C-alpha cells in the first residue's frame, strides 16, 4: 500500500503566526505517526478575491487549479486557521471559494472536497482558542460536502502554549493534538 499522504495548510501568512507554528507542530506529529506530510504556505498560491464576473471573464486562476490538484493527491488535509471577528479569515474563505470552483473535465465541481478526510485546528491568544473560527470553517467545509472529522483542536492562550523548542508543553494540548492526528490518519486510511 502506498504511503498515506496528509496535506497541512496554515491559514495565516503573518510572520510569527501562532497558527503557522501549530501547523508545524501538527505536521511533525503526523510524520511521527507514519504518514507522508506536505506543509504548504498559501503565499505560494496567491488568489484574487473571489468574483463570479472575474471567473466568467478569465476562468479559475491557475493557483486555484494547482492547489486543488495538490489537495487531490493527498488522502487527508489539516487546515489550521486563525480567528478574525469570531470567524475564519478572508484568506481561508477565499481559498476555499476558489478551489471549490475548479472543475476538471472528469470530475464534478467540488469533488476534491469529497473522498478525503479534513481536520481543523486553530490557535489563539484567547481563552476560546479560535473555536468560533472552527465552527465557521466546519460549516464552510461541510457545505462543500467535505468529511470533517469530529476531533478538532482549539489551542487557547497559544502564546504561552509552547516550550523553547516550539513544542506544545501542556499535557492537555498534547493529548488533543494526538487525538486529532490519530483520527485524521485513521479516517484517511479508511477512505483510501
Coordinates of C-alpha atoms in Angstrom, one line a residue:
X1 CA 0.0 0.0 0.0
X2 CA 1.3 3.5 -0.9
X3 CA 2.2 5.8 1.9
X4 CA -0.7 7.8 3.4
X5 CA -0.3 11.5 2.4
X6 CA -1.5 14.3 4.5
X7 CA -1.5 18.0 3.5
X8 CA -1.2 20.7 6.2
X9 CA -2.4 24.2 5.3
X10 CA -1.8 27.0 7.7
X11 CA -4.4 29.7 7.2
X12 CA -2.1 32.6 8.1
X13 CA 0.7 34.4 6.3
X14 CA 1.8 36.6 9.2
X15 CA 5.3 36.4 10.4
X16 CA 5.4 34.6 13.7
X17 CA 1.9 33.3 13.3
X18 CA 0.7 31.1 16.1
X19 CA -1.3 29.1 13.6
X20 CA 1.7 28.5 11.3
X21 CA 3.5 27.4 14.5
X22 CA 0.7 25.0 15.3
X23 CA 0.7 23.7 11.7
X24 CA 4.4 22.9 12.0
X25 CA 3.9 21.1 15.3
X26 CA 1.0 19.1 13.8
X27 CA 3.0 18.3 10.6
X28 CA 5.8 16.9 12.8
X29 CA 3.3 14.8 14.8
X30 CA 1.6 13.5 11.6
X31 CA 5.1 12.4 10.3
X32 CA 5.9 10.8 13.6
X33 CA 2.7 8.8 13.2
X34 CA 4.0 7.4 9.9
X35 CA 2.2 9.5 7.3
X36 CA 3.9 11.4 4.5
X37 CA 3.3 15.1 5.2
X38 CA 3.3 18.2 2.9
X39 CA 3.1 21.5 4.6
X40 CA 2.4 24.5 2.3
X41 CA 2.0 28.2 2.6
X42 CA -0.9 29.9 0.9
X43 CA 1.6 32.7 0.0
X44 CA 2.7 30.3 -2.7
X45 CA -0.9 30.2 -4.1
X46 CA -1.9 33.9 -4.3
X47 CA -5.5 34.4 -5.4
X48 CA -7.6 37.4 -6.2
X49 CA -10.8 38.0 -4.1
X50 CA -13.4 35.6 -5.5
X51 CA -15.6 37.4 -8.1
X52 CA -18.0 35.5 -10.3
X53 CA -17.6 38.1 -13.1
X54 CA -13.8 37.6 -12.9
X55 CA -14.3 33.8 -13.2
X56 CA -16.6 34.3 -16.2
X57 CA -14.1 36.6 -17.9
X58 CA -10.8 34.9 -17.1
X59 CA -11.7 31.4 -15.7
X60 CA -10.4 30.0 -12.5
X61 CA -6.9 31.2 -11.6
X62 CA -4.0 28.8 -12.2
X63 CA -3.1 28.9 -8.5
X64 CA -6.6 27.6 -7.5
X65 CA -6.2 24.8 -10.0
X66 CA -2.7 23.9 -8.7
X67 CA -3.9 24.0 -5.1
X68 CA -7.0 21.8 -5.9
X69 CA -4.7 19.3 -7.6
X70 CA -2.3 19.3 -4.6
X71 CA -5.3 18.6 -2.3
X72 CA -6.3 15.9 -4.7
X73 CA -3.1 13.9 -4.4
X74 CA -3.4 13.8 -0.6
X75 CA -5.6 11.4 1.4
X76 CA -6.2 13.9 4.2
X77 CA -6.0 17.6 4.8
X78 CA -5.4 19.6 8.0
X79 CA -6.4 23.3 7.9
X80 CA -5.1 25.4 10.8
X81 CA -6.9 28.7 10.8
X82 CA -6.7 31.9 12.8
X83 CA -9.9 33.6 14.1
X84 CA -10.9 37.0 12.8
X85 CA -14.0 38.6 14.3
X86 CA -15.3 35.2 15.5
X87 CA -14.9 33.6 12.1
X88 CA -12.4 32.4 9.5
X89 CA -10.1 35.0 7.9
X90 CA -10.6 36.1 4.3
X91 CA -7.5 34.2 3.2
X92 CA -9.0 30.8 4.2
X93 CA -12.6 31.5 3.0
X94 CA -11.3 32.9 -0.4
X95 CA -9.0 29.9 -0.9
X96 CA -11.9 27.5 -0.3
X97 CA -14.2 29.6 -2.6
X98 CA -11.7 29.5 -5.5
X99 CA -10.8 25.8 -5.0
X100 CA -14.4 24.8 -5.0
X101 CA -14.8 26.4 -8.5
X102 CA -12.1 24.2 -10.1
X103 CA -13.8 21.8 -12.5
X104 CA -11.6 19.2 -14.2
X105 CA -13.4 17.5 -17.1
X106 CA -13.5 14.1 -15.5
X107 CA -14.9 15.4 -12.2
X108 CA -17.9 17.1 -10.7
X109 CA -17.4 20.6 -9.3
X110 CA -16.0 20.4 -5.8
X111 CA -15.2 16.7 -6.0
X112 CA -11.8 17.4 -4.4
X113 CA -13.6 18.0 -1.1
X114 CA -15.2 14.6 -1.2
X115 CA -13.4 11.3 -0.7
X116 CA -10.8 12.6 1.7
X117 CA -10.7 13.5 5.4
X118 CA -10.4 17.0 6.6
X119 CA -9.2 18.1 10.1
X120 CA -9.4 21.6 11.5
X121 CA -7.4 23.4 14.2
X122 CA -6.9 26.9 15.4
X123 CA -4.5 28.7 17.8
X124 CA -5.4 31.9 19.5
X125 CA -4.3 34.1 22.4
X126 CA -7.9 34.0 23.7
X127 CA -9.4 31.6 26.2
X128 CA -11.6 30.2 23.3
X129 CA -8.6 29.2 21.3
X130 CA -10.2 30.1 17.9
X131 CA -13.2 27.8 18.5
X132 CA -15.6 30.2 16.8
X133 CA -13.5 30.1 13.6
X134 CA -13.5 26.3 13.8
X135 CA -17.3 26.3 13.9
X136 CA -17.4 28.5 10.8
X137 CA -14.8 26.5 9.0
X138 CA -16.6 23.2 9.7
X139 CA -19.8 24.8 8.3
X140 CA -18.0 26.0 5.2
X141 CA -16.3 22.7 4.5
X142 CA -19.5 20.8 5.2
X143 CA -21.3 22.9 2.6
X144 CA -18.6 21.8 0.2
X145 CA -19.5 18.2 1.2
X146 CA -16.2 17.6 2.8
X147 CA -15.9 14.9 5.5
X148 CA -14.6 16.9 8.5
X149 CA -13.5 14.6 11.3
X150 CA -15.2 15.1 14.7
X151 CA -11.9 15.8 16.6
X152 CA -10.6 19.4 16.4
X153 CA -8.1 21.5 18.3
X154 CA -8.7 25.0 19.6
X155 CA -5.4 26.0 21.2
X156 CA -6.1 28.5 23.9
X157 CA -3.6 31.1 25.2
X158 CA -1.4 29.9 22.3
X159 CA 1.4 32.5 23.0
X160 CA 2.2 30.5 26.2
X161 CA 1.5 27.0 24.8
X162 CA 5.0 26.2 23.5
X163 CA 8.3 25.5 25.1
X164 CA 11.6 27.0 23.9
X165 CA 11.9 24.2 21.3
X166 CA 8.4 25.3 19.8
X167 CA 6.8 22.1 21.0
X168 CA 3.5 22.0 22.9
X169 CA 4.2 22.0 26.6
X170 CA 0.8 21.4 28.3
X171 CA -0.3 17.8 28.5
X172 CA -4.0 18.6 27.6
X173 CA -2.9 20.3 24.4
X174 CA -0.5 17.4 23.5
X175 CA -3.3 14.9 24.1
X176 CA -5.8 16.9 22.0
X177 CA -3.3 17.1 19.1
X178 CA -2.5 13.4 19.4
X179 CA -6.2 12.6 19.2
X180 CA -6.7 14.8 16.2
X181 CA -3.8 13.3 14.4
X182 CA -4.8 9.7 15.2
X183 CA -8.4 10.3 14.0
X184 CA -7.2 12.1 10.8
X185 CA -4.9 9.3 9.9
X186 CA -7.5 6.6 10.8
X187 CA -10.3 8.2 8.7
X188 CA -7.9 9.0 5.8
X189 CA -6.8 5.3 5.7
X190 CA -10.4 4.1 5.7
X191 CA -11.2 6.3 2.8
X192 CA -8.2 5.2 0.6

